[in-house]
Short mmCIF file of C-alpha atoms in Angstrom, two decimals:
data_model
loop_
_atom_site.label_atom_id
_atom_site.label_comp_id
_atom_site.label_asym_id
_atom_site.label_seq_id
_atom_site.Cartn_x
_atom_site.Cartn_y
_atom_site.Cartn_z
CA UNK A 1 130.71 -118.26 -28.97
CA UNK A 2 127.01 -117.53 -28.48
CA UNK A 3 127.61 -113.88 -29.36
CA UNK A 4 129.71 -114.79 -32.42
CA UNK A 5 126.98 -116.83 -34.12
CA UNK A 6 124.30 -114.21 -33.46
CA UNK A 7 126.74 -111.56 -34.71
CA UNK A 8 127.34 -113.52 -37.94
CA UNK A 9 123.64 -113.52 -38.72
CA UNK A 10 122.81 -109.95 -37.67
CA UNK A 11 125.94 -107.99 -38.65
CA UNK A 12 125.37 -108.12 -42.44
CA UNK A 13 121.90 -106.58 -41.99
CA UNK A 14 123.34 -103.75 -39.92
CA UNK A 15 126.05 -103.33 -42.53
CA UNK A 16 123.42 -103.16 -45.29
CA UNK A 17 121.61 -100.34 -43.48
CA UNK A 18 124.89 -98.48 -42.93
CA UNK A 19 125.77 -98.87 -46.64
CA UNK A 20 122.71 -96.84 -47.58
CA UNK A 21 123.64 -93.95 -45.27
CA UNK A 22 125.98 -91.11 -46.29
CA UNK A 23 129.65 -91.85 -45.59
CA UNK A 24 131.00 -90.04 -42.51
CA UNK A 25 133.41 -87.13 -43.16
CA UNK A 26 136.95 -88.36 -43.63
CA UNK A 27 135.88 -91.82 -44.83
CA UNK A 28 134.71 -90.90 -48.31
CA UNK A 29 138.05 -91.57 -49.97
CA UNK A 30 138.28 -90.44 -53.58
CA UNK A 31 134.52 -90.74 -54.08
CA UNK A 32 131.31 -91.89 -52.35
CA UNK A 33 131.31 -94.96 -54.61
CA UNK A 34 134.75 -95.98 -53.39
CA UNK A 35 133.67 -95.43 -49.78
CA UNK A 36 130.67 -97.74 -50.01
CA UNK A 37 132.66 -100.45 -51.80
CA UNK A 38 135.31 -100.21 -49.08
CA UNK A 39 132.49 -100.50 -46.54
CA UNK A 40 131.40 -103.76 -48.18
CA UNK A 41 134.92 -105.18 -47.99
CA UNK A 42 135.24 -104.12 -44.34
CA UNK A 43 131.91 -105.59 -43.21
CA UNK A 44 132.39 -108.90 -45.02
CA UNK A 45 135.97 -109.02 -43.72
CA UNK A 46 134.78 -108.59 -40.14
CA UNK A 47 132.18 -111.32 -40.66
CA UNK A 48 134.85 -113.64 -42.07
CA UNK A 49 137.04 -112.92 -39.04
CA UNK A 50 134.09 -113.75 -36.76
CA UNK A 51 133.50 -117.00 -38.68
CA UNK A 52 137.17 -117.95 -38.27
CA UNK A 53 136.94 -117.16 -34.54
CA UNK A 54 133.83 -119.37 -34.37
CA UNK A 55 135.78 -122.22 -35.98
CA UNK A 56 138.70 -121.76 -33.59
CA UNK A 57 136.39 -121.65 -30.56
CA UNK A 58 134.35 -124.64 -31.71
CA UNK A 59 134.77 -127.78 -29.59
CA UNK A 60 136.18 -130.12 -32.22
CA UNK A 61 135.94 -133.05 -29.82
CA UNK A 62 132.12 -132.78 -29.86
CA UNK A 63 131.12 -131.82 -33.43
CA UNK A 64 127.79 -133.65 -33.12
CA UNK A 65 126.65 -131.27 -30.37
CA UNK A 66 125.08 -127.92 -31.24
CA UNK A 67 127.31 -125.13 -29.97
CA UNK A 68 127.11 -121.34 -29.72
CA UNK A 69 123.37 -121.74 -29.21
CA UNK A 70 120.81 -118.99 -28.74
CA UNK A 71 117.24 -119.95 -27.81
CA UNK A 72 114.78 -117.08 -27.27
CA UNK A 73 111.01 -117.19 -27.50
CA UNK A 74 109.80 -115.12 -30.45
CA UNK A 75 106.14 -115.99 -31.19
CA UNK A 76 104.83 -117.84 -28.10
CA UNK A 77 101.43 -118.57 -29.62
CA UNK A 78 103.06 -120.66 -32.36
CA UNK A 79 105.99 -121.78 -30.19
CA UNK A 80 108.37 -120.18 -32.72
CA UNK A 81 111.76 -119.42 -31.21
CA UNK A 82 114.88 -117.58 -32.31
CA UNK A 83 116.96 -120.73 -32.05
CA UNK A 84 120.50 -120.66 -33.43
CA UNK A 85 123.24 -123.23 -33.23
CA UNK A 86 126.14 -124.73 -35.15
CA UNK A 87 127.47 -128.29 -35.40
CA UNK A 88 129.92 -130.16 -37.61
CA UNK A 89 127.49 -130.11 -40.53
CA UNK A 90 126.79 -126.38 -40.62
CA UNK A 91 130.19 -125.05 -39.47
CA UNK A 92 132.03 -125.62 -42.80
CA UNK A 93 129.13 -124.07 -44.72
CA UNK A 94 129.14 -120.98 -42.51
CA UNK A 95 132.88 -120.52 -43.00
CA UNK A 96 132.72 -121.05 -46.78
CA UNK A 97 129.81 -118.60 -47.05
CA UNK A 98 131.67 -115.90 -45.12
CA UNK A 99 134.80 -116.48 -47.23
CA UNK A 100 133.03 -116.31 -50.60
CA UNK A 101 131.17 -113.12 -49.70
CA UNK A 102 134.41 -111.46 -48.60
CA UNK A 103 136.19 -112.49 -51.81
CA UNK A 104 133.25 -111.23 -53.90
CA UNK A 105 133.25 -107.89 -52.05
CA UNK A 106 137.02 -107.60 -52.55
CA UNK A 107 136.72 -108.42 -56.26
CA UNK A 108 133.86 -105.93 -56.68
CA UNK A 109 135.93 -103.16 -55.07
CA UNK A 110 138.25 -103.31 -58.08
CA UNK A 111 135.82 -104.61 -60.71
CA UNK A 112 132.31 -103.37 -59.96
CA UNK A 113 129.75 -104.71 -62.48
CA UNK A 114 128.01 -102.10 -64.59
CA UNK A 115 124.68 -101.09 -63.11
CA UNK A 116 122.89 -98.65 -60.81
CA UNK A 117 124.14 -97.24 -57.51
CA UNK A 118 127.07 -99.02 -55.80
CA UNK A 119 125.25 -98.36 -52.51
CA UNK A 120 122.39 -100.57 -53.58
CA UNK A 121 124.82 -103.23 -54.83
CA UNK A 122 126.68 -103.43 -51.50
CA UNK A 123 123.45 -103.33 -49.46
CA UNK A 124 121.93 -106.18 -51.50
CA UNK A 125 125.14 -108.19 -51.19
CA UNK A 126 125.05 -107.86 -47.38
CA UNK A 127 121.34 -108.75 -47.12
CA UNK A 128 122.06 -111.81 -49.24
CA UNK A 129 124.91 -112.76 -46.89
CA UNK A 130 122.69 -112.44 -43.83
CA UNK A 131 120.05 -114.71 -45.36
CA UNK A 132 122.49 -117.42 -46.36
CA UNK A 133 124.31 -117.42 -43.00
CA UNK A 134 120.97 -117.54 -41.18
CA UNK A 135 119.86 -120.54 -43.27
CA UNK A 136 122.83 -122.55 -42.01
CA UNK A 137 122.51 -121.32 -38.40
CA UNK A 138 118.80 -121.43 -37.50
CA UNK A 139 117.25 -124.43 -35.72
CA UNK A 140 113.55 -123.58 -36.10
CA UNK A 141 111.54 -124.66 -39.14
CA UNK A 142 109.77 -121.33 -39.64
CA UNK A 143 112.97 -119.36 -39.18
CA UNK A 144 114.61 -121.68 -41.70
CA UNK A 145 111.86 -120.85 -44.19
CA UNK A 146 112.21 -117.11 -43.58
CA UNK A 147 115.98 -117.25 -44.04
CA UNK A 148 115.55 -119.47 -47.10
CA UNK A 149 113.26 -116.86 -48.67
CA UNK A 150 115.31 -113.87 -47.56
CA UNK A 151 117.91 -114.50 -50.28
CA UNK A 152 115.47 -114.38 -53.20
CA UNK A 153 114.89 -110.62 -53.49
CA UNK A 154 118.55 -109.50 -53.30
CA UNK A 155 119.61 -112.17 -55.81
CA UNK A 156 116.76 -111.17 -58.13
CA UNK A 157 117.95 -107.54 -58.16
CA UNK A 158 121.62 -108.50 -58.53
CA UNK A 159 120.70 -110.40 -61.70
CA UNK A 160 118.09 -107.96 -63.01
CA UNK A 161 120.02 -104.72 -62.42
CA UNK A 162 123.70 -105.70 -62.66
CA UNK A 163 123.48 -108.66 -65.04
CA UNK A 164 124.21 -108.97 -68.74
CA UNK A 165 122.06 -109.79 -71.75
CA UNK A 166 118.60 -111.25 -71.09
CA UNK A 167 118.96 -110.36 -67.41
CA UNK A 168 115.31 -109.42 -66.85
CA UNK A 169 113.98 -112.71 -68.22
CA UNK A 170 116.57 -114.70 -66.27
CA UNK A 171 115.78 -112.87 -63.03
CA UNK A 172 112.03 -113.44 -63.40
CA UNK A 173 112.58 -117.10 -64.18
CA UNK A 174 114.79 -117.45 -61.10
CA UNK A 175 112.33 -115.87 -58.70
CA UNK A 176 109.21 -117.54 -60.12
CA UNK A 177 110.71 -121.02 -59.94
CA UNK A 178 112.04 -120.59 -56.42
CA UNK A 179 108.92 -118.85 -55.08
CA UNK A 180 106.61 -121.55 -56.40
CA UNK A 181 108.83 -124.22 -54.86
CA UNK A 182 108.91 -122.32 -51.58
CA UNK A 183 105.11 -122.14 -51.32
CA UNK A 184 104.91 -125.93 -51.47
CA UNK A 185 107.83 -126.24 -49.04
CA UNK A 186 106.09 -124.00 -46.50
CA UNK A 187 103.05 -126.31 -46.54
CA UNK A 188 105.31 -129.25 -45.74
CA UNK A 189 107.05 -127.42 -42.91
CA UNK A 190 103.72 -126.40 -41.40
CA UNK A 191 102.47 -129.98 -41.69
CA UNK A 192 105.44 -131.23 -39.66
CA UNK A 193 105.25 -128.44 -37.08
CA UNK A 194 101.52 -128.70 -36.47
CA UNK A 195 101.50 -132.51 -36.37
CA UNK A 196 104.51 -132.79 -34.05
CA UNK A 197 103.41 -129.72 -32.02
CA UNK A 198 106.85 -128.13 -32.36
CA UNK A 199 108.92 -126.35 -34.96
CA UNK A 200 112.18 -127.01 -33.12
CA UNK A 201 114.53 -128.80 -35.51
CA UNK A 202 116.64 -130.31 -32.72
CA UNK A 203 113.63 -131.85 -30.97
CA UNK A 204 112.23 -133.11 -34.27
CA UNK A 205 115.55 -134.67 -35.27
CA UNK A 206 115.95 -136.35 -31.89
CA UNK A 207 112.42 -137.76 -32.13
CA UNK A 208 113.42 -139.16 -35.54
CA UNK A 209 109.88 -139.08 -36.94
CA UNK A 210 108.24 -141.16 -34.21
CA UNK A 211 105.52 -138.53 -33.73
CA UNK A 212 104.75 -138.45 -37.46
CA UNK A 213 102.70 -141.08 -39.24
CA UNK A 214 104.01 -142.62 -42.46
CA UNK A 215 101.42 -140.71 -44.51
CA UNK A 216 102.45 -137.42 -42.88
CA UNK A 217 106.10 -138.16 -43.59
CA UNK A 218 105.39 -138.99 -47.23
CA UNK A 219 103.44 -135.76 -47.74
CA UNK A 220 106.11 -133.72 -45.92
CA UNK A 221 108.96 -135.20 -47.98
CA UNK A 222 107.05 -134.60 -51.20
CA UNK A 223 106.26 -130.97 -50.36
CA UNK A 224 109.53 -129.94 -48.69
CA UNK A 225 111.64 -131.97 -51.11
CA UNK A 226 110.06 -130.21 -54.08
CA UNK A 227 110.99 -126.79 -52.74
CA UNK A 228 114.51 -127.91 -51.86
CA UNK A 229 114.96 -129.64 -55.23
CA UNK A 230 114.23 -126.39 -57.09
CA UNK A 231 116.92 -124.55 -55.13
CA UNK A 232 119.48 -127.41 -55.42
CA UNK A 233 118.66 -127.61 -58.45
CA UNK A 234 117.63 -131.18 -59.28
CA UNK A 235 116.85 -132.32 -62.80
CA UNK A 236 114.27 -131.59 -64.27
CA UNK A 237 113.68 -128.52 -62.04
CA UNK A 238 117.00 -127.00 -63.05
CA UNK A 239 115.99 -124.96 -66.08
CA UNK A 240 116.18 -121.60 -64.29
CA UNK A 241 119.86 -122.11 -63.42
CA UNK A 242 121.65 -121.80 -66.81
CA UNK A 243 119.77 -118.59 -67.64
CA UNK A 244 120.44 -117.10 -64.19
CA UNK A 245 124.17 -117.90 -64.34
CA UNK A 246 124.57 -116.66 -67.90
CA UNK A 247 122.90 -113.33 -67.12
CA UNK A 248 124.27 -112.75 -63.60
CA UNK A 249 127.34 -110.60 -62.94
CA UNK A 250 130.50 -112.49 -62.02
CA UNK A 251 130.06 -112.20 -58.25
CA UNK A 252 126.38 -113.14 -58.61
CA UNK A 253 127.34 -116.36 -60.38
CA UNK A 254 130.00 -117.12 -57.75
CA UNK A 255 127.51 -116.72 -54.90
CA UNK A 256 124.69 -118.50 -56.68
CA UNK A 257 126.85 -121.58 -57.32
CA UNK A 258 129.00 -121.42 -54.22
CA UNK A 259 126.37 -120.65 -51.59
CA UNK A 260 122.73 -120.56 -52.71
CA UNK A 261 122.67 -124.02 -54.26
CA UNK A 262 123.95 -125.46 -50.97
CA UNK A 263 120.83 -124.25 -49.16
CA UNK A 264 118.72 -126.85 -50.93
CA UNK A 265 120.95 -129.84 -50.22
CA UNK A 266 121.49 -128.62 -46.64
CA UNK A 267 117.72 -128.73 -46.13
CA UNK A 268 117.63 -132.36 -47.26
CA UNK A 269 120.30 -133.28 -44.70
CA UNK A 270 119.18 -131.07 -41.80
CA UNK A 271 115.41 -131.56 -42.06
CA UNK A 272 114.25 -134.47 -44.19
CA UNK A 273 116.79 -137.16 -43.29
CA UNK A 274 116.38 -136.97 -39.49
CA UNK A 275 112.77 -135.73 -39.20
CA UNK A 276 111.08 -137.89 -41.86
CA UNK A 277 113.23 -141.05 -42.19
CA UNK A 278 110.38 -143.30 -43.35
CA UNK A 279 109.27 -140.81 -45.96
CA UNK A 280 112.84 -140.36 -47.20
CA UNK A 281 113.31 -144.14 -47.42
CA UNK A 282 110.22 -144.35 -49.63
CA UNK A 283 111.37 -141.57 -51.96
CA UNK A 284 115.13 -142.31 -51.86
CA UNK A 285 115.14 -144.58 -54.97
CA UNK A 286 113.38 -141.88 -56.98
CA UNK A 287 115.72 -139.19 -55.64
CA UNK A 288 118.68 -141.36 -56.65
CA UNK A 289 117.23 -141.84 -60.12
CA UNK A 290 116.72 -138.09 -60.64
CA UNK A 291 120.26 -137.53 -59.32
CA UNK A 292 122.00 -139.81 -61.82
CA UNK A 293 119.87 -138.52 -64.71
CA UNK A 294 121.04 -135.03 -63.69
CA UNK A 295 124.67 -136.20 -63.64
CA UNK A 296 124.51 -137.58 -67.18
CA UNK A 297 122.22 -134.85 -68.52
CA UNK A 298 124.43 -132.05 -67.16
CA UNK A 299 127.56 -133.65 -68.64
CA UNK A 300 125.96 -134.23 -72.06
CA UNK A 301 124.70 -130.64 -72.12
CA UNK A 302 128.24 -129.44 -71.36
CA UNK A 303 129.69 -131.67 -74.10
CA UNK A 304 127.20 -130.21 -76.56
CA UNK A 305 128.11 -126.64 -75.57
CA UNK A 306 131.84 -127.43 -75.79
CA UNK A 307 131.61 -128.77 -79.35
CA UNK A 308 132.98 -126.62 -82.14
CA UNK A 309 130.30 -124.65 -83.96
CA UNK A 310 127.68 -124.74 -81.21
CA UNK A 311 128.38 -121.20 -79.97
CA UNK A 312 128.50 -122.46 -76.37
CA UNK A 313 128.72 -119.86 -73.61
CA UNK A 314 131.30 -120.79 -70.97
CA UNK A 315 129.20 -119.44 -68.11
CA UNK A 316 126.26 -121.52 -69.32
CA UNK A 317 128.52 -124.56 -69.59
CA UNK A 318 129.66 -124.23 -65.99
CA UNK A 319 126.04 -123.78 -64.92
CA UNK A 320 125.12 -127.09 -66.53
CA UNK A 321 128.16 -128.67 -64.88
CA UNK A 322 126.64 -127.63 -61.54
CA UNK A 323 123.55 -129.70 -62.34
CA UNK A 324 125.82 -132.73 -62.71
CA UNK A 325 127.89 -132.02 -59.61
CA UNK A 326 124.83 -131.45 -57.46
CA UNK A 327 123.55 -134.78 -58.78
CA UNK A 328 126.39 -136.46 -56.89
CA UNK A 329 125.34 -134.61 -53.74
CA UNK A 330 121.76 -135.81 -54.12
CA UNK A 331 122.93 -139.37 -54.84
CA UNK A 332 124.90 -139.40 -51.59
CA UNK A 333 121.86 -138.13 -49.67
CA UNK A 334 119.59 -140.69 -51.37
CA UNK A 335 121.81 -143.55 -50.13
CA UNK A 336 120.84 -142.58 -46.53
CA UNK A 337 124.18 -143.93 -45.27
CA UNK A 338 126.86 -142.11 -43.25
CA UNK A 339 129.32 -142.63 -46.11
CA UNK A 340 126.98 -141.19 -48.72
CA UNK A 341 125.81 -138.24 -46.62
CA UNK A 342 129.39 -137.37 -45.64
CA UNK A 343 130.27 -137.50 -49.34
CA UNK A 344 127.36 -135.19 -50.12
CA UNK A 345 128.49 -132.66 -47.52
CA UNK A 346 132.10 -132.87 -48.74
CA UNK A 347 130.97 -132.44 -52.37
CA UNK A 348 128.94 -129.40 -51.30
CA UNK A 349 132.05 -127.66 -49.99
CA UNK A 350 134.22 -128.78 -52.90
CA UNK A 351 131.70 -127.54 -55.44
CA UNK A 352 131.45 -124.18 -53.69
CA UNK A 353 135.23 -123.68 -53.80
CA UNK A 354 135.91 -125.02 -57.29
CA UNK A 355 132.88 -123.70 -59.15
CA UNK A 356 133.24 -120.35 -57.39
CA UNK A 357 136.79 -120.20 -58.76
CA UNK A 358 135.61 -121.23 -62.24
CA UNK A 359 133.01 -118.46 -62.36
CA UNK A 360 135.60 -115.92 -61.19
CA UNK A 361 137.93 -117.06 -64.00
CA UNK A 362 135.30 -117.11 -66.73
CA UNK A 363 134.04 -113.68 -65.64
CA UNK A 364 137.58 -112.31 -65.90
CA UNK A 365 138.03 -114.03 -69.27
CA UNK A 366 134.84 -112.37 -70.52
CA UNK A 367 136.12 -108.99 -69.31
CA UNK A 368 139.35 -109.48 -71.27
CA UNK A 369 137.86 -110.74 -74.54
CA UNK A 370 134.43 -109.16 -74.36
CA UNK A 371 132.73 -112.53 -74.71
CA UNK A 372 132.40 -115.94 -73.06
CA UNK A 373 131.47 -117.63 -76.35
CA UNK A 374 133.64 -120.70 -76.68
CA UNK A 375 133.80 -120.64 -80.48
CA UNK A 376 134.96 -117.02 -80.43
CA UNK A 377 137.55 -117.72 -77.74
CA UNK A 378 138.85 -120.72 -79.71
CA UNK A 379 138.50 -119.15 -83.15
CA UNK A 380 141.17 -118.45 -85.73
CA UNK A 381 143.44 -116.64 -83.29
CA UNK A 382 142.42 -118.72 -80.26
CA UNK A 383 142.52 -117.54 -76.68
CA UNK A 384 145.76 -119.52 -76.32
CA UNK A 385 145.97 -118.63 -72.64
CA UNK A 386 149.06 -120.76 -72.01
CA UNK A 387 151.00 -118.49 -74.36
CA UNK A 388 149.28 -115.14 -73.88
CA UNK A 389 148.45 -115.23 -70.16
CA UNK A 390 150.24 -118.26 -68.67
CA UNK A 391 149.22 -117.72 -65.04
CA UNK A 392 145.60 -117.23 -66.06
CA UNK A 393 145.73 -120.33 -68.24
CA UNK A 394 147.29 -122.38 -65.42
CA UNK A 395 144.55 -121.30 -63.01
CA UNK A 396 141.81 -122.21 -65.49
CA UNK A 397 143.38 -125.63 -66.10
CA UNK A 398 143.72 -126.16 -62.33
CA UNK A 399 140.06 -125.33 -61.73
CA UNK A 400 139.01 -127.64 -64.58
CA UNK A 401 140.97 -130.67 -63.34
CA UNK A 402 139.75 -130.00 -59.80
CA UNK A 403 136.17 -129.94 -61.08
CA UNK A 404 136.58 -133.25 -62.92
CA UNK A 405 137.58 -134.89 -59.64
CA UNK A 406 141.35 -135.35 -59.93
CA UNK A 407 142.65 -137.33 -56.90
CA UNK A 408 144.49 -135.05 -54.49
CA UNK A 409 142.05 -132.17 -54.99
CA UNK A 410 138.77 -131.44 -53.20
CA UNK A 411 136.46 -132.55 -56.02
CA UNK A 412 137.59 -136.18 -55.77
CA UNK A 413 136.49 -137.10 -52.26
CA UNK A 414 132.87 -135.99 -52.33
CA UNK A 415 132.02 -137.78 -55.56
CA UNK A 416 133.89 -140.93 -54.55
CA UNK A 417 132.16 -141.14 -51.15
CA UNK A 418 128.76 -140.47 -52.74
CA UNK A 419 129.34 -143.36 -55.14
CA UNK A 420 130.52 -145.60 -52.28
CA UNK A 421 127.37 -144.73 -50.34
CA UNK A 422 125.19 -145.63 -53.33
CA UNK A 423 127.12 -148.88 -53.79
CA UNK A 424 125.98 -150.04 -50.34
CA UNK A 425 122.78 -148.12 -49.52
CA UNK A 426 120.91 -148.10 -46.24
CA UNK A 427 118.98 -151.14 -45.13
CA UNK A 428 115.59 -151.39 -46.84
CA UNK A 429 116.67 -149.62 -50.03
CA UNK A 430 116.91 -151.54 -53.32
CA UNK A 431 120.52 -152.66 -53.76
CA UNK A 432 120.15 -153.46 -57.50
CA UNK A 433 118.69 -150.00 -58.17
CA UNK A 434 121.49 -148.23 -56.32
CA UNK A 435 124.15 -150.40 -57.99
CA UNK A 436 122.73 -149.19 -61.28
CA UNK A 437 122.89 -145.60 -60.03
CA UNK A 438 126.51 -146.15 -59.00
CA UNK A 439 127.42 -147.40 -62.48
CA UNK A 440 125.64 -144.51 -64.19
CA UNK A 441 127.24 -141.99 -61.79
CA UNK A 442 130.69 -143.45 -62.46
CA UNK A 443 130.05 -143.10 -66.21
CA UNK A 444 129.11 -139.49 -65.52
CA UNK A 445 132.58 -138.83 -64.11
CA UNK A 446 134.07 -139.86 -67.47
CA UNK A 447 131.75 -137.46 -69.29
CA UNK A 448 132.73 -134.70 -66.85
CA UNK A 449 136.41 -135.25 -67.59
CA UNK A 450 135.68 -135.21 -71.34
CA UNK A 451 133.96 -131.82 -71.52
CA UNK A 452 136.34 -130.09 -69.11
CA UNK A 453 139.39 -131.30 -71.02
CA UNK A 454 137.79 -130.11 -74.27
CA UNK A 455 137.30 -126.66 -72.69
CA UNK A 456 140.92 -126.50 -71.52
CA UNK A 457 142.20 -127.59 -74.93
CA UNK A 458 140.10 -125.05 -76.82
CA UNK A 459 140.68 -122.06 -74.50
CA UNK A 460 144.19 -122.58 -73.18
CA UNK A 461 146.01 -124.22 -76.07
CA UNK A 462 146.77 -122.81 -79.49
CA UNK A 463 149.39 -120.68 -81.18
CA UNK A 464 149.51 -117.24 -79.53
CA UNK A 465 151.22 -115.88 -82.64
CA UNK A 466 148.46 -117.04 -85.00
CA UNK A 467 146.30 -114.34 -86.53
CA UNK A 468 146.44 -110.68 -85.50
CA UNK A 469 148.36 -109.72 -82.39
CA UNK A 470 146.15 -109.85 -79.28
CA UNK A 471 147.28 -108.46 -75.94
CA UNK A 472 145.71 -110.19 -72.93
CA UNK A 473 146.41 -109.10 -69.38
CA UNK A 474 147.57 -111.88 -67.09
CA UNK A 475 146.28 -112.21 -63.52
CA UNK A 476 145.96 -108.84 -61.77
CA UNK A 477 146.92 -108.42 -58.13
CA UNK A 478 143.34 -108.07 -56.92
CA UNK A 479 142.37 -111.19 -58.89
CA UNK A 480 145.26 -113.07 -57.34
CA UNK A 481 144.09 -111.99 -53.87
CA UNK A 482 140.50 -113.08 -54.57
CA UNK A 483 141.35 -116.44 -56.17
CA UNK A 484 144.31 -117.72 -54.15
CA UNK A 485 142.28 -118.72 -51.04
CA UNK A 486 140.01 -120.89 -53.22
CA UNK A 487 143.01 -122.60 -54.83
CA UNK A 488 144.67 -123.18 -51.45
CA UNK A 489 141.53 -124.61 -49.85
CA UNK A 490 140.88 -126.87 -52.85
CA UNK A 491 144.35 -128.36 -52.42
CA UNK A 492 144.07 -128.53 -48.63
CA UNK A 493 140.71 -130.33 -48.69
CA UNK A 494 142.02 -132.72 -51.33
CA UNK A 495 145.19 -133.64 -49.47
CA UNK A 496 143.69 -133.62 -45.97
CA UNK A 497 140.03 -134.71 -46.26
CA UNK A 498 139.97 -135.68 -42.57
CA UNK A 499 139.94 -131.98 -41.76
CA UNK A 500 136.37 -131.78 -43.05
CA UNK A 501 135.21 -135.37 -42.52
CA UNK A 502 136.29 -135.21 -38.88
CA UNK A 503 133.70 -132.47 -38.40
CA UNK A 504 130.84 -133.92 -40.43
CA UNK A 505 131.02 -137.64 -39.65
CA UNK A 506 130.09 -137.59 -35.92
CA UNK A 507 127.26 -135.16 -36.65
CA UNK A 508 125.99 -137.29 -39.54
CA UNK A 509 126.15 -140.46 -37.46
CA UNK A 510 124.03 -138.83 -34.76
CA UNK A 511 121.69 -137.27 -37.30
CA UNK A 512 120.88 -140.60 -38.94
CA UNK A 513 120.52 -142.32 -35.57
CA UNK A 514 118.00 -139.78 -34.32
CA UNK A 515 120.30 -138.28 -31.70
CA UNK A 516 120.83 -141.60 -29.91
CA UNK A 517 124.51 -142.13 -30.72
#
């Protein structure tokens, strides 16, 4: 177990180095490009297998306890340690990250985005995987910051070199926003570490802020929360996200929505809630307010893009939908209750699965029609996917109803629990304010259903015989292989939520109690 977690973090880096080396004789296949793409599938597949083995070896009777731990002194002068561990909060995120990277590598093997060398593409993908896995596995504040920053450069190049129109501007906007937020976050992390005389996240969580004055906690929450809010992204710090998603290649959008956004909300749960409880309690009403504004704003932006004549880009629409969905995650965290935080963690996983699937589908739709413009897809001839590509149309409709929170699918439970948490917030928080947030959030679910149903009607319905004959390929075999696991897990999590909540709830209970229960 100890070896498996360290292997998960280190193996992608080794794989990235190997991807840049010449392929050994006999493994080149039809071309060097095919060999390096096969290498990417193999490495991410091995990492996924290791993640599954980690889940199987995890002691499910003690999900609140950190397992598979490694604790080695790294910088003694600063008491910085290579401290790794996994509990019920981080385990699902590690598994989802490994799965999404494998599916993206598999998809890229058959549909590599246009750009420079495939070697560089695979190497960047593996460095990105190492950084995201490390973020969910490290238990030292400075290591968390390093892992958090490690993902920026590979994602910048994936957007800037393999993206579509306006990719340079989108990539610069992405990295400038996140770097500026990270500088402020580092100051907050250093403030906590220096004041408490330790950077160990387990010790800090167990202490539950008793070594930190109220002023220190307020400053730490303000600084760290700002950096995390940019990555989440929280309204109004979200403006980099639509541009990045619109310009990114398909797999870049999948990973950005499915994995990178979760790093911000994970930081709120892992660091701010247990380490600075007084500071979080002071800022929770404001966090809840920004969350519900994001829910409504994201939905209204999607409705505007979905309207006829607005030339709305489907990738941009789904990006704005992420602002709304992540608003539910932040609302659950702001409630500071076990119910709300469990809902936030569940919504994190559900969003990764469902929105990852949506970006896969929209990317494939753009490949088939040459555009993701909604007016073009629903023009005189209409995409009419139900008639022209029925399996593709059924998958798009499934992903849409899962995203709107249909009961029985994964999207339902996270949003419902987040609203329940806001309905009865933690002691000391303003009940009237959070009741208002609950009402606004519930209204946001109606708006979400409205724009997603408009998208399904405009893209999937229509007369396939209208206008000139258009031939559209239905789901290819490699697409079916890449998308089926996301569909299956969306159904599984929706029908059996205890599978995930049984892992997160004991860990959340202990986290909020400061390690005392």
